[in-house]
Coordinates of C-alpha atoms in Angstrom, one line a residue:
X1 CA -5.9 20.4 -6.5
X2 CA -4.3 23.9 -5.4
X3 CA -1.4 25.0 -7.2
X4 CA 0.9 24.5 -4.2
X5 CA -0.8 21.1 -3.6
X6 CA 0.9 20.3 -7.1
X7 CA 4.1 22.1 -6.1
X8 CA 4.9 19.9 -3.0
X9 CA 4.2 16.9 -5.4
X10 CA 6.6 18.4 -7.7
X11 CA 9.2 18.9 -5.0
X12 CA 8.6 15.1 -3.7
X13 CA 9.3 13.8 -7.4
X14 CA 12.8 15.7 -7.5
X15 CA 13.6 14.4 -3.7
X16 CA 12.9 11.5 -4.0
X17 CA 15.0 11.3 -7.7
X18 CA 17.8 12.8 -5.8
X19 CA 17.2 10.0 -3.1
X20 CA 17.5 7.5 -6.0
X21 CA 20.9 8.8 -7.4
X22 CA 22.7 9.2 -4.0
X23 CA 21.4 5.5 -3.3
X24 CA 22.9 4.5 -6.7
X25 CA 26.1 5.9 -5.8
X26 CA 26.5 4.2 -2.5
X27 CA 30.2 3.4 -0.7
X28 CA 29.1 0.2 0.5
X29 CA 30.4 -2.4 -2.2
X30 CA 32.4 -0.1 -4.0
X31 CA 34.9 2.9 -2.8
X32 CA 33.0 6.1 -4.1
X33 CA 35.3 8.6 -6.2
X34 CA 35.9 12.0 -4.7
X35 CA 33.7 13.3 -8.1
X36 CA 31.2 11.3 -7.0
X37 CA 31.1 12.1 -3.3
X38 CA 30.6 15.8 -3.5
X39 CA 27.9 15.4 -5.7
X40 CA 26.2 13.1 -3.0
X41 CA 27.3 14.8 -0.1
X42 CA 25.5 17.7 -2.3
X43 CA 22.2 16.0 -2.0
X44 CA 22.3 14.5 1.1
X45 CA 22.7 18.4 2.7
X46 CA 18.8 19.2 1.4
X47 CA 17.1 15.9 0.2
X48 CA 16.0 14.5 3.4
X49 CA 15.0 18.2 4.9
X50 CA 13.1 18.6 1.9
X51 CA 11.0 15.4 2.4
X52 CA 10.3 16.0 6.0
X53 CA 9.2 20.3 4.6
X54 CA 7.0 18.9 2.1
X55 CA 5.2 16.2 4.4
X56 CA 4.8 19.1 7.0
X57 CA 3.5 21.1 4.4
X58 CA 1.1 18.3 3.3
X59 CA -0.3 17.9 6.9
X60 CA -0.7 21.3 8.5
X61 CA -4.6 20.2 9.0
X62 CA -3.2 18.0 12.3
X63 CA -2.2 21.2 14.2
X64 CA -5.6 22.1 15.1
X65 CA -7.0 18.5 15.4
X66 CA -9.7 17.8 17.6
X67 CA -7.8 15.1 20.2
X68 CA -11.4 13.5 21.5
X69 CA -12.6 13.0 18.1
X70 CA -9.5 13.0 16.1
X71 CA -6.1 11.9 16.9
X72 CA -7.0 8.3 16.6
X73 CA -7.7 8.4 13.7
X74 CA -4.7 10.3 12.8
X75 CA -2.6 7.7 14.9
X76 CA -4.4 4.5 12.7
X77 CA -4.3 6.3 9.6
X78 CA 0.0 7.3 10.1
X79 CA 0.6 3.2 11.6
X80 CA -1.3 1.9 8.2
X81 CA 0.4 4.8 5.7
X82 CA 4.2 4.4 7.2
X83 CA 4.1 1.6 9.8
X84 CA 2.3 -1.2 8.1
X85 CA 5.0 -1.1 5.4
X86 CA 8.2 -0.2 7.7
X87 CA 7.7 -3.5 9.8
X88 CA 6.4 -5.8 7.3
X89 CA 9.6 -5.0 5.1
X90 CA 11.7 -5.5 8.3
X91 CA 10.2 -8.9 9.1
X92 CA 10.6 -10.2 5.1
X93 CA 14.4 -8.4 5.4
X94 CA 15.2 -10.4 8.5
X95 CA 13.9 -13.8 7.9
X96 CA 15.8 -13.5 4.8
X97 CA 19.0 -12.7 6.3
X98 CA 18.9 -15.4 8.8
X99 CA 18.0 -17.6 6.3
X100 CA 20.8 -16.5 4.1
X101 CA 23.1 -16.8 6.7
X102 CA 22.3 -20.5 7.6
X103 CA 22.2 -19.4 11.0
X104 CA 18.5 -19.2 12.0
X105 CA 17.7 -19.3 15.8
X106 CA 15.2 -17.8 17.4
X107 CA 16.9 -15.9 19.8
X108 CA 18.4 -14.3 16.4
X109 CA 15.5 -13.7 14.8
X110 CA 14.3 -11.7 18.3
X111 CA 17.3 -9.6 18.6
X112 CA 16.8 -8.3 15.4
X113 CA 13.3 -7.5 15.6
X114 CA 14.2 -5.7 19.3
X115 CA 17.3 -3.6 16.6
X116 CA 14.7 -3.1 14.1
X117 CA 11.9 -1.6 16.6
X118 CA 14.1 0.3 19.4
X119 CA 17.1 1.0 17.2
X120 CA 15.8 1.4 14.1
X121 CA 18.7 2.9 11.8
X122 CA 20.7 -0.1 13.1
X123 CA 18.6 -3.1 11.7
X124 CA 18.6 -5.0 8.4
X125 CA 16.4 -2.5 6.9
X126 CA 18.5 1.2 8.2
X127 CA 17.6 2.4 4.8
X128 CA 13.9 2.8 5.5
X129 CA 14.6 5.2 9.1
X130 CA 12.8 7.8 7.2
X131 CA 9.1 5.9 7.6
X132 CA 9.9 5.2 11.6
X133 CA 11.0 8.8 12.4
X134 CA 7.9 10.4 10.5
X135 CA 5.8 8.5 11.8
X136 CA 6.7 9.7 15.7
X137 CA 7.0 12.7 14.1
X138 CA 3.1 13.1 12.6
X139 CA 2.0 11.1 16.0
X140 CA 4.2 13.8 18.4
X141 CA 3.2 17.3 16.1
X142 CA -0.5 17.7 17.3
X143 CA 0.7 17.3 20.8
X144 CA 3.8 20.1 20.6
X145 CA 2.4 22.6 18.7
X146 CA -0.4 23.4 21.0
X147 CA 2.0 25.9 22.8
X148 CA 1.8 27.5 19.0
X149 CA 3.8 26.4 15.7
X150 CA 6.2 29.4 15.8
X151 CA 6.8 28.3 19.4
X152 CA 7.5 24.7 18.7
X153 CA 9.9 25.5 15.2
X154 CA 12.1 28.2 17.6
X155 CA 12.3 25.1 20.3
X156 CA 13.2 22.6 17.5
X157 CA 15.7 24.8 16.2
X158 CA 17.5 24.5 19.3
X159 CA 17.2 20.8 19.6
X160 CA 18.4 20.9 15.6
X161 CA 21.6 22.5 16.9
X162 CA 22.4 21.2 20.3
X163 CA 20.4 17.5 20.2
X164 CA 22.4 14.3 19.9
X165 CA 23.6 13.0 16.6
X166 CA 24.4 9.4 17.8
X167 CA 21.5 8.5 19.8
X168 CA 20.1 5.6 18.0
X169 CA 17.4 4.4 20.7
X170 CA 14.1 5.0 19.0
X171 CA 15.7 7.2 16.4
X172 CA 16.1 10.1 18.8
X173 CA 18.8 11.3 16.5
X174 CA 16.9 11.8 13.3
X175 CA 13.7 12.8 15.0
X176 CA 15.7 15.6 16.7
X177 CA 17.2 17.0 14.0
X178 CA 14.2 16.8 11.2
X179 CA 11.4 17.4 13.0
X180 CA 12.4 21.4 13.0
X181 CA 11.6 20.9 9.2
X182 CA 8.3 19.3 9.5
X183 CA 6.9 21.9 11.4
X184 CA 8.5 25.0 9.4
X185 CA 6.6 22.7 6.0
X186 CA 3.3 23.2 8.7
X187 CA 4.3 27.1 8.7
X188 CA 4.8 27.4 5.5
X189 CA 2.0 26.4 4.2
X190 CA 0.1 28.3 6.5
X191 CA 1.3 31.4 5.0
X192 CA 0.3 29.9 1.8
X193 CA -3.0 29.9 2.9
X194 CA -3.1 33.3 4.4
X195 CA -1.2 34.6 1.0
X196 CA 1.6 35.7 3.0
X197 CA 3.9 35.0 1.1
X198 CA 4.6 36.6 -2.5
X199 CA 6.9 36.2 -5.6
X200 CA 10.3 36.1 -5.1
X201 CA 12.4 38.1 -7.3
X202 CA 15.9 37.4 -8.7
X203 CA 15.6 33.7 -8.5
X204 CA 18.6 33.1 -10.9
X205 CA 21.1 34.8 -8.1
X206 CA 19.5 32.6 -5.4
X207 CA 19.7 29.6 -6.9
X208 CA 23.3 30.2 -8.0
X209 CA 23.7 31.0 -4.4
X210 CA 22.4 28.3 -2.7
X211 CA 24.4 26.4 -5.2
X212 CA 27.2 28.0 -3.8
X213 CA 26.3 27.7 -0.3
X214 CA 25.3 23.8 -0.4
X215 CA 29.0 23.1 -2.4
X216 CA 31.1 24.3 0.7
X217 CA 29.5 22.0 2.8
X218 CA 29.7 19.4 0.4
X219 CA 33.5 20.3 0.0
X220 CA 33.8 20.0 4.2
X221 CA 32.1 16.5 4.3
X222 CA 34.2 15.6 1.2
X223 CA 37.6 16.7 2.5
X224 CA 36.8 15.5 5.9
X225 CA 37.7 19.5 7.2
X226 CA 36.6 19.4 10.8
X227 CA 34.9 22.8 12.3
X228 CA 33.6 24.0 15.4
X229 CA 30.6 21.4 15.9
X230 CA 28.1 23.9 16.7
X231 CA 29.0 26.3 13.7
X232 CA 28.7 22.8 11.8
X233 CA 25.2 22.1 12.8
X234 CA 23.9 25.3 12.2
X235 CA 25.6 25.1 8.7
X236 CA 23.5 21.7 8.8
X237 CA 20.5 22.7 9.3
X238 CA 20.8 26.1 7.0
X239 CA 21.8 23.9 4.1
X240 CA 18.4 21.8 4.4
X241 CA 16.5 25.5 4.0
X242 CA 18.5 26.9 1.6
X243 CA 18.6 23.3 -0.5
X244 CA 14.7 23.1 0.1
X245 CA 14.4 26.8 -1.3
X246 CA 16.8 25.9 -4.1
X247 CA 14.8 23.4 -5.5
X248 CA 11.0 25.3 -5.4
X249 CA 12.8 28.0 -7.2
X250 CA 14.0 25.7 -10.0
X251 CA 10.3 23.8 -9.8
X252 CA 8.9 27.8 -10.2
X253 CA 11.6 27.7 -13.9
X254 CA 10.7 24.4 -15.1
X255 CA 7.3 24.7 -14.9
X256 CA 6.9 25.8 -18.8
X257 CA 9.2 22.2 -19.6
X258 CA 5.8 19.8 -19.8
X259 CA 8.1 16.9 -20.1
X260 CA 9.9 17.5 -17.5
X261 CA 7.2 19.1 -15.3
X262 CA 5.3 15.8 -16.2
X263 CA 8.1 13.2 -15.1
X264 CA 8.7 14.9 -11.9
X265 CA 4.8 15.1 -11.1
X266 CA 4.9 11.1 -11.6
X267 CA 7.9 10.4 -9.5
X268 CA 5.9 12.5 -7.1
X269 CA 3.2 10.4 -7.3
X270 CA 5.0 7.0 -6.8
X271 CA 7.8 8.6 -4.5
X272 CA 6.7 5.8 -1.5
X273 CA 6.8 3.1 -4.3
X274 CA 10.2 4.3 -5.1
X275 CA 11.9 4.8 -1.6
X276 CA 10.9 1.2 -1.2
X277 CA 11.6 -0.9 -3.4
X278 CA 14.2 1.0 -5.2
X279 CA 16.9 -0.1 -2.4
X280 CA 15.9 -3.8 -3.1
X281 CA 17.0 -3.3 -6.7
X282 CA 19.8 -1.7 -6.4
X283 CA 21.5 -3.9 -4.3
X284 CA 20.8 -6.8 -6.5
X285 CA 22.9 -4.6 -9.3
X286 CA 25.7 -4.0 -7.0
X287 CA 25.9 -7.2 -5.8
X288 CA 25.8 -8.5 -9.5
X289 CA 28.4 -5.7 -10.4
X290 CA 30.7 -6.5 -7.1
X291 CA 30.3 -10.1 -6.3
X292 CA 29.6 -11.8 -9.8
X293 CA 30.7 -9.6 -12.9
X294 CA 33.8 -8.3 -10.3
X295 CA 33.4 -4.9 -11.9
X296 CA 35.5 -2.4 -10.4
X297 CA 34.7 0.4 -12.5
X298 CA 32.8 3.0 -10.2
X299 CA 30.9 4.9 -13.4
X300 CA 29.7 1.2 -14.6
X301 CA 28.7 0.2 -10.9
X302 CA 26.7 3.7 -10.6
X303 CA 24.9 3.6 -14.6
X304 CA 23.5 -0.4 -13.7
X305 CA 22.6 0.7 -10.1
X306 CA 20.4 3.6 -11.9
X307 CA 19.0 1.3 -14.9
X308 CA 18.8 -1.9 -12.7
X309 CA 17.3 0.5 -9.3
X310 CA 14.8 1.8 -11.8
X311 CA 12.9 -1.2 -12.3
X312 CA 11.7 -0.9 -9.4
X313 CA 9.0 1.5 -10.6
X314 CA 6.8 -0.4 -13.3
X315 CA 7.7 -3.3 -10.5
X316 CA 5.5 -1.4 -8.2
X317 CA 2.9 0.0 -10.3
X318 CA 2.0 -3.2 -12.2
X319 CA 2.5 -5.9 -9.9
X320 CA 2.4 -4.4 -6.0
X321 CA -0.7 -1.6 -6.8
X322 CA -2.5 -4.2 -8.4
X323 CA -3.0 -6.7 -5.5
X324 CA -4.9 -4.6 -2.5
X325 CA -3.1 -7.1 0.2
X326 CA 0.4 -6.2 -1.3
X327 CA -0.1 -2.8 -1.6
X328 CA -1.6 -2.1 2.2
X329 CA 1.6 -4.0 3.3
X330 CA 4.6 -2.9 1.4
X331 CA 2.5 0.7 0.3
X332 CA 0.0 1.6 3.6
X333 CA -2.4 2.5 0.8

């Protein structure tokens, strides 16, 4: 495995544990502190940029597929890896909820398979939007890129900027603004390849930088401070570069740390198994926390939401990986 094979690995273990803590500090059942919510409004400017880099990165082999022999194949293999698991977890979620709800009809029961297919950040399972807009995403990239990568990313770009935030209909919205950083993961690793690109120097004054740079716009979502919406988007989708940066350069210091280095290659490894089933645990936790215990506390709500959400893990690996029908359903693997 190449050394920037391992790196992207690295960088989806810290994503995905960033993932993990913003999900633990959710709003939903309890009113998050202001402490708390510019630390996630931290993450939330780079963590989902940085997912959509490194799966670009991982699949630059797609932009010169061969479409008579190929893109099927690429089309079954994305439907089993991110689709499989996206609607099977729908269907469980929203036969549960109608059962929950004593209400079951089937009229019901269609509507919210219509949300979950055509809207899909609207349905019982929002939280998993990430699988559905990749996967258009990996289907649409061997199409757009034949008028060149560097001509597709300066296109994106645009759409990034300009495109519409709050068109849900096939998650227009997402797909608009993250597929910019799936192809720029395609171009970077392209200059990997071609050793274009070399050491970078003074790593402790970009980091502190970035830190800098990703804290105002944290302070802006925070304090509700409403700017220019262009100005804002292209602060947007600068803070997903710089946080993506941010966080090889601290992967390029912690390299030395085994221990570290070692638990961040593992949550690499199990990053699907994590984005998940982590959800499903944490909101057993804050629904014990909320609804039964009737703890109010936001610091004891967001420690069991870690410790409870974490389960979810050795959950995965020793009971999901272990049966091949369960793991090509909730997993694609």
């Amino acid at each position: 495995m190449g050394n920037y094979i391992k790196e992207a690995n690295y960088l989806k273990g810290l994503a995905i544990l960033l993932m993990f803590i913003g999900h633990a500090a959710t709003p939903t059942f309890l009113k998050r502190p202001l402490s708390y919510e510019i630390v996630v409004q931290f993450i939330y400017s780079f963590h989902m940029p940085l997912f959509f880099i490194v799966s670009g990165f991982l699949a630059v082999k797609s932009i010169n597929i061969n479409f008579r022999n190929d893109y099927f194949l690429l089309l079954k293999k994305r439907i089993i890896k991110l689709g499989v698991p996206y609607v099977v977890i729908a269907l469980i979620t929203n036969i549960a909820l109608n059962i929950a709800s004593g209400n079951i009809t089937i009229n019901g029961f269609i509507e919210s398979i219509k949300t979950t297919i055509f809207y899909p950040e609207l349905g019982a399972m929002g939280a998993l939007w990430f699988l559905y807009a990749l996967l258009i995403i990996s289907i649409l990239t061997p199409i757009i890129t034949k008028i060149s990568l560097e001509a597709s990313i300066i296109i994106t770009i645009i759409i990034n900027i300009f495109g519409p935030r709050d068109l849900y209909f096939l998650a227009i919205n997402r797909i608009s603004f993250f597929i910019v950083y799936y192809l720029i993961g395609m171009y970077v690793r392209k200059c990997y390849e071609d050793k274009k690109l070399k050491n970078i120097n003074n790593k402790n004054i970009i980091i502190i930088g970035s830190v800098i740079f990703l804290g105002i716009y944290s302070l802006i979502i925070s304090k509700g401070i409403v700017i220019n919406r262009i100005i804002f988007n292209l602060y947007m989708f600068l803070c997903g570069l710089v946080g993506s940066l941010m966080m090889l350069l601290i992967i390029e210091k912690v390299k030395k740390c085994k221990g570290i280095i070692s638990t961040v290659e593992i949550f690499g490894k199990y990053s699907m198994d994590i984005y998940i089933f982590s959800w499903f645990f944490q909101i057993i936790s804050m629904i014990l926390c909320t609804k039964i215990l009737n703890i109010s506390n936001y610091n004891i709500f967001f420690v069991s939401n870690l410790i409870i959400g974490s389960i979810s893990l050795p959950f995965s690996v020793y009971f999901i990986r272990k049966i091949k029908i369960l793991r090509i359903m909730f997993l694609g693997s």
